[in-house]
Structure formats: C-alpha cells, structure tokens
CSV table of C-alpha atoms in Angstrom, one decimal:
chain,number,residue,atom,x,y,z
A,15,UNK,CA,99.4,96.2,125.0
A,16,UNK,CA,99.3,92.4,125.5
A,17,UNK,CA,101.1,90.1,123.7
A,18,UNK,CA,98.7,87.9,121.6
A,19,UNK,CA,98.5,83.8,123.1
A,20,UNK,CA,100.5,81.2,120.7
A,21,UNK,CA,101.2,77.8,121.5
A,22,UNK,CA,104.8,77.5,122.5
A,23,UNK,CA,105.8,74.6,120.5
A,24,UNK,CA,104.0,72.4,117.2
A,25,UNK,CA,104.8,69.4,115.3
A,26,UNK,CA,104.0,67.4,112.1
A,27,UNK,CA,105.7,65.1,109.8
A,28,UNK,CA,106.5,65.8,106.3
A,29,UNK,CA,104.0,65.6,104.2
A,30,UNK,CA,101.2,66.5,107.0
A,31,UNK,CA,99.6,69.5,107.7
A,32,UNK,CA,100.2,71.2,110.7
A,33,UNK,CA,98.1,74.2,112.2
A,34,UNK,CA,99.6,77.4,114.7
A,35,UNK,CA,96.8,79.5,116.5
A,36,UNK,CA,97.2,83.1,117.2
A,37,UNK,CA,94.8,84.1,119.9
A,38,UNK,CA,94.3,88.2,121.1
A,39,UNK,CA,91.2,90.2,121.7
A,40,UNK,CA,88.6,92.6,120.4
A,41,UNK,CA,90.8,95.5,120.4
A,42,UNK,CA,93.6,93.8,118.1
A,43,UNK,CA,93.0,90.5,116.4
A,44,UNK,CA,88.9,90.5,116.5
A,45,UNK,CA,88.9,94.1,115.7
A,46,UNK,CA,91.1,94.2,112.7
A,47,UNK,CA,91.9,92.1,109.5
A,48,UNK,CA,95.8,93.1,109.8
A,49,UNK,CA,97.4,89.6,111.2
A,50,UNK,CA,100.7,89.0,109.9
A,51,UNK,CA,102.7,85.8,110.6
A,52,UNK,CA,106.9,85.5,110.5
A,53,UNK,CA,109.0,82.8,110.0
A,54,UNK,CA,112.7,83.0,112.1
A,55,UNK,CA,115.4,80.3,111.4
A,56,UNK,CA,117.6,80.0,113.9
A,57,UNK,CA,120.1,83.1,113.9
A,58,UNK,CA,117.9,84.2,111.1
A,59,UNK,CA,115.9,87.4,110.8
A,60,UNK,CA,112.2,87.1,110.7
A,61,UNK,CA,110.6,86.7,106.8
A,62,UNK,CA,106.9,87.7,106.6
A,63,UNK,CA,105.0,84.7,105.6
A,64,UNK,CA,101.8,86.0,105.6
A,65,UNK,CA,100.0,89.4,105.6
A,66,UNK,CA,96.3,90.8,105.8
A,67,UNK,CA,94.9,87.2,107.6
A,68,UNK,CA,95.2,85.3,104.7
A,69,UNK,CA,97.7,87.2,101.6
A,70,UNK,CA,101.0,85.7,100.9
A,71,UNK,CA,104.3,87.9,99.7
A,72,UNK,CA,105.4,87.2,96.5
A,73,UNK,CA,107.8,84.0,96.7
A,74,UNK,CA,105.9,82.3,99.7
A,75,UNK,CA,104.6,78.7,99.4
A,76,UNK,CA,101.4,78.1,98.5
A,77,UNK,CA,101.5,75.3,102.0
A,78,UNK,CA,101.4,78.6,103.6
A,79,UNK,CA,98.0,79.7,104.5
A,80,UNK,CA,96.2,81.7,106.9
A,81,UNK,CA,92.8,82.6,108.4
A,82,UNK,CA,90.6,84.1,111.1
A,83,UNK,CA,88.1,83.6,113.2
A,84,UNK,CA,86.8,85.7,115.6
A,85,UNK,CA,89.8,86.4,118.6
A,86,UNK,CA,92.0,83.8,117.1
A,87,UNK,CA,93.8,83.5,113.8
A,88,UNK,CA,95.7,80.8,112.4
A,89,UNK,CA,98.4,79.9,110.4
A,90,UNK,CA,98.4,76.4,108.6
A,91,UNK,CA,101.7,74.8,107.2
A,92,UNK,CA,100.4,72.0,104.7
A,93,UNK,CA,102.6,69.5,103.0
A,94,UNK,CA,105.1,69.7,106.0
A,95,UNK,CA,109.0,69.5,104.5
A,96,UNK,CA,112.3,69.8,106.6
A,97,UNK,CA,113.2,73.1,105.9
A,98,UNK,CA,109.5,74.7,107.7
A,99,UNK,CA,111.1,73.5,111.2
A,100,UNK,CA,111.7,77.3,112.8
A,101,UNK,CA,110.2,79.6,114.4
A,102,UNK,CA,106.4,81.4,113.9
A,103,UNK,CA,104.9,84.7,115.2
A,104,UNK,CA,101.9,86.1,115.0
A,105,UNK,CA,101.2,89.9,114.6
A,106,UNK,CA,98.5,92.1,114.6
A,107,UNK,CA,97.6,96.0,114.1
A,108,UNK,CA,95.8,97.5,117.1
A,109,UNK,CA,94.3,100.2,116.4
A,110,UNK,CA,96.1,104.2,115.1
A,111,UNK,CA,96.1,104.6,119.2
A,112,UNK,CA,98.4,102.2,119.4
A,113,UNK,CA,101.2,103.0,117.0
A,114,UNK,CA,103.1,99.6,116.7
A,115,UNK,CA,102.0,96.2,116.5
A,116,UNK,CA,101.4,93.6,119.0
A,117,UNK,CA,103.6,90.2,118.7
A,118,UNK,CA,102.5,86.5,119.4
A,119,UNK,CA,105.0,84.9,122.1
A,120,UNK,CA,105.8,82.5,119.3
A,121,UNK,CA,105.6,79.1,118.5
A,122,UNK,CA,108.8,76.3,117.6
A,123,UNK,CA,107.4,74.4,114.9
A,124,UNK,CA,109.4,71.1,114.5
A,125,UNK,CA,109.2,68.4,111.3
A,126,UNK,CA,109.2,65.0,112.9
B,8,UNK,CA,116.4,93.6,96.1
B,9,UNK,CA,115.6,94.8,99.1
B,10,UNK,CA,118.6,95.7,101.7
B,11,UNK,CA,118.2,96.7,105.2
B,12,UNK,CA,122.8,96.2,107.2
B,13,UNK,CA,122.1,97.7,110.6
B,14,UNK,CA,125.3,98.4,112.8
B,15,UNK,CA,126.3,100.3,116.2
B,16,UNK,CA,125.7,97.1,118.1
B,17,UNK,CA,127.9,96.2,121.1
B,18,UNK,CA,128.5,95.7,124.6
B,19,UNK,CA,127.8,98.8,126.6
B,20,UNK,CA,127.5,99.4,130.5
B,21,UNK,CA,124.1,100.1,132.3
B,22,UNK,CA,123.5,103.5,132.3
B,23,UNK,CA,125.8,104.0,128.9
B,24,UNK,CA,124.4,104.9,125.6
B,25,UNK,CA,124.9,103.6,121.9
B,26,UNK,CA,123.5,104.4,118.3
B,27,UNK,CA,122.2,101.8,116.1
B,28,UNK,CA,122.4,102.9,112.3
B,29,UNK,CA,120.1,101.1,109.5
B,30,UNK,CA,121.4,101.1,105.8
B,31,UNK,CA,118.3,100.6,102.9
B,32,UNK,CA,119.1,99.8,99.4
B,33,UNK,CA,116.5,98.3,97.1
B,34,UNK,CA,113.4,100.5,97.6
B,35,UNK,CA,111.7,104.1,98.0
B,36,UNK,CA,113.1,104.4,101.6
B,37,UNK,CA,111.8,108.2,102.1
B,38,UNK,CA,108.3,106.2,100.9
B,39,UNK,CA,108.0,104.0,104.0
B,40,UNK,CA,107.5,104.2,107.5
B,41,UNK,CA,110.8,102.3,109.3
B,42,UNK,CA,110.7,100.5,112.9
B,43,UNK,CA,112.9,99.1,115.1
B,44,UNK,CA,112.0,95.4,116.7
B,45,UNK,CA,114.3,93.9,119.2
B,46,UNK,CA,114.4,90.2,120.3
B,47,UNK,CA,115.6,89.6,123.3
B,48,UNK,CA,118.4,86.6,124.1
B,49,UNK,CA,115.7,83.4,123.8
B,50,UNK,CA,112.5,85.6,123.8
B,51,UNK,CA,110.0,86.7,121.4
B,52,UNK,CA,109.6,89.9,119.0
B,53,UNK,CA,108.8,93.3,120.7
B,54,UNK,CA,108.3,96.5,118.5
B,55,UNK,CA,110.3,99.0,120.0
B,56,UNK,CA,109.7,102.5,117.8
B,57,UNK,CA,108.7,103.8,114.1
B,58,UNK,CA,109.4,106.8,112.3
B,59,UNK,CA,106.5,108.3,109.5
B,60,UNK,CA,107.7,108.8,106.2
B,61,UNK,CA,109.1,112.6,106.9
B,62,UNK,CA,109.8,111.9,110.4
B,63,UNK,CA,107.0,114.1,111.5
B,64,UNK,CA,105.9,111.0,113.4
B,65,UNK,CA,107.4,108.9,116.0
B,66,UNK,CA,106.2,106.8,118.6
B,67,UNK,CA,107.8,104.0,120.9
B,68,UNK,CA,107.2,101.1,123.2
B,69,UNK,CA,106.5,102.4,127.0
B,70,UNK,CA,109.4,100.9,128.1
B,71,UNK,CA,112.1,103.2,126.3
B,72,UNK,CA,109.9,106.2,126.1
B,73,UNK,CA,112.3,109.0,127.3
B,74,UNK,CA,115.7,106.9,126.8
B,75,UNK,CA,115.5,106.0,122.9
B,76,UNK,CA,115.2,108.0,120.1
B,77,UNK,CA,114.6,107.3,116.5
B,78,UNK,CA,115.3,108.9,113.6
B,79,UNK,CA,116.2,109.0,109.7
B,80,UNK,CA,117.8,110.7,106.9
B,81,UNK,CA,116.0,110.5,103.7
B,82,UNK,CA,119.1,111.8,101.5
B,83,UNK,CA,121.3,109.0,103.5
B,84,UNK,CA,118.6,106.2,103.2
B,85,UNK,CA,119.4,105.7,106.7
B,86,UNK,CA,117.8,105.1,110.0
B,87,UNK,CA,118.7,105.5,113.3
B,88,UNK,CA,117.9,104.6,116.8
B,89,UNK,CA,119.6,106.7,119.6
B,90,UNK,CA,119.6,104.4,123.1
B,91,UNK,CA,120.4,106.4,126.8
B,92,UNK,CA,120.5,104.8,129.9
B,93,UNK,CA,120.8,101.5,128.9
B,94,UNK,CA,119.5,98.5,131.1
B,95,UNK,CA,120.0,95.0,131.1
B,96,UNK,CA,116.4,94.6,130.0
B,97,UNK,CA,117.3,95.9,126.6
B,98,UNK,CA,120.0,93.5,126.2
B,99,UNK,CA,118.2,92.0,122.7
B,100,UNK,CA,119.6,91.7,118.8
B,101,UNK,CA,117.9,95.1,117.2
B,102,UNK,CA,115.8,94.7,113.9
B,103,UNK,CA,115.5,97.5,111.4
B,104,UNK,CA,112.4,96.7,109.2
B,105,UNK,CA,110.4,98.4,106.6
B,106,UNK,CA,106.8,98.8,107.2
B,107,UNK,CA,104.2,98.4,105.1
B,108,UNK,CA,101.1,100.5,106.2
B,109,UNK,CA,98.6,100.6,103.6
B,110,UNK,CA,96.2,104.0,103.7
B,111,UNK,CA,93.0,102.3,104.7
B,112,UNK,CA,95.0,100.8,107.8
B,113,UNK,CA,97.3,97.8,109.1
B,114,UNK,CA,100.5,97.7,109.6
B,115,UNK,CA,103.0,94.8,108.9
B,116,UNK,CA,107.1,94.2,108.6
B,117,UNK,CA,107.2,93.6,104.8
B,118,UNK,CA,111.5,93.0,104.9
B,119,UNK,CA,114.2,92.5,108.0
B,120,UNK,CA,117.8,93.6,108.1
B,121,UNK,CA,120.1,90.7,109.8
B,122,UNK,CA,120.1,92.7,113.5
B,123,UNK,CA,122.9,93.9,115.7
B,124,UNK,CA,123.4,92.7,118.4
B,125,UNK,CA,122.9,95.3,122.0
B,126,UNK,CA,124.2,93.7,125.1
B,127,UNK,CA,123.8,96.1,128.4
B,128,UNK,CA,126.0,94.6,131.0
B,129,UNK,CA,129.1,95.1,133.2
C-alpha cells in the first residue's frame, strides 16, 4: 500500500491555530472513517491523538480536533502552546484485505 | 495504567537474527490484537505485523514476509517478534502497540511501548 501525502513540516504561534492535512485515496482514507492521528516527541513513542476522523482518547486536549473530507483528512491544533511542537502522523484502515494500517509520511509541527 | 517494555533490541550482522519480546501490564492483553511498528532512523511509521487475539491470525508487511515472525503468549502477557535474515533496511527502533479494532471495522494504535532499538550492520 501507499503511504498517505502529509505536508512535511507546519507552523503557528501560540495562541493560533494551526491545521495538518492527511491526503490518501478511495481505497483508504475516502473509503473509510478510521483516520487516526499520533503525536511523537522527540525520542518519544507515538501517543494517539485522535481516532475514528474526529474522537479524542480520554486525556487529549480539546485544541485537538479532527475531520474529513473526501481523500483528505485533517488534523487542526487550536490555541497553539510550546509543548504541541513534535511530530504528527496520519493513519488510516484500508480495508480487511489489507491487514495493517497505512501511515502519513508525517509532519514537524513547530510553535514559533 | 497501561504498560507495554519491549526488549531484545541490539546490534546484529546482516543476515543474523534477533527476538524482540513485548511486556503488557495494565489491560486484557489476550482481549486485543498486538502489532509491531518500526521507525526507521529519521523516517516515518511503518506497520510491520499483528497477531489476532488467539494468534489464529497473523499477517505482515511485504517486506519481512518470510524473515519475521510474530507471536504471543496469553498466560505470559507477552509478545514477540522473531526477525531472520536481517538487512540494513530494517535497521529502525521497534514499537509494540495494542490495537484497537472495533467489530464493525478500523483499526488504530490505542497505547505505545517506549521501542527497542534494531540496528542491522557490520
């Protein structure tokens, strides 16, 4: 499978709001409402931020928001503060063919 | 609370072989499907293999089909991830995770152990 499309690097200031697109195709992202997005620190493991498009674990911001639209999801980061600078990927089911999940590239998201 | 300590990590010669081993604590582990992910030095996330509840289930990535192996012990709350014929592609830190696949579909990472690192070179 092909890894889904994110921009390689975002930015914002605290306070602002800062949005991370997740683009794949019919067969994983446009076909299914199972996007996931992770959060890595740096020598950190990844935390799941959000799950199902737009559901957030229990203990996850309410900044922390996602949705989708057609091939592309996204993942908005509202009220920027210092300690959201890390990294974000993208996931998405693809089908019971397709045992695993496909992974965004990610993207370095960096508070100004 | 939720516990996933991998270990077995390590520098290993092209061609060698090593077994990762995956700790749980905190949760139904025989309840779950498991995985392994693995990040390679600087790169992205790439799901490398899961294992069903019972273990009557396992599939992997292309790339390791026929060299890895995973498994688990339910009694041991453990999980496992045999690697053969190591290559310097697979040089990457190795995350256990528990996933959350809900019966009417999707699958997601719901928790990460910290990783060992895997680093195939001579």
């Amino acid at each position: 499978q092909s890894a889904l499309t994110q921009p390689p690097s975002a930015s914002g200031s605290p306070g602002q709001s800062v949005t991370i697109s997740c683009t794949g195709t019919s067969s994983d992202v446009g076909d299914y409402d199972y996007v996931s997005w992770y959060q890595q620190h740096p020598g950190k493991a990844p935390k799941l931020m959000i799950y199902e498009v737009s559901k957030r674990p229990s203990g996850v911001p309410d900044r922390f928001s996602g949705s989708k639209s057609g091939n592309t999801a996204s993942l908005t980061v509202s009220g920027l503060q210092a300690e959201d600078e890390a990294d974000y990927y993208c996931s998405s089911y693809a089908g019971s063919n397709n045992l695993g999940v496909v992974f965004g590239g990610g993207t370095k998201l960096t508070v100004l | 609370e939720v516990q996933l300590v991998e270990s077995g990590g390590g520098l290993v010669q092209p061609g060698g072989s090593l077994r990762l081993s995956c700790a749980a604590s905190g949760f139904s582990f025989s309840t779950y499907w498991m995985s392994w992910v693995r990040q390679a030095p600087g790169k992205g996330l790439e799901w490398v293999a899961n294992i069903k509840q019972d273990g009557s289930e396992k599939y992997n990535v292309d790339s390791v089909k026929g060299r890895f192996t995973i498994s688990r012990d339910n009694a041991k709350n453990s999980l496992y991830l045999q690697m053969n014929s190591l290559r310097a592609e697979d040089t990457a830190v190795y995350y256990c995770a528990r996933e959350v696949r809900p019966s009417k579909g999707g699958s997601w990472y719901g928790d990460w152990g910290q990783g060992t690192l895997v680093t195939v070179s001579t």
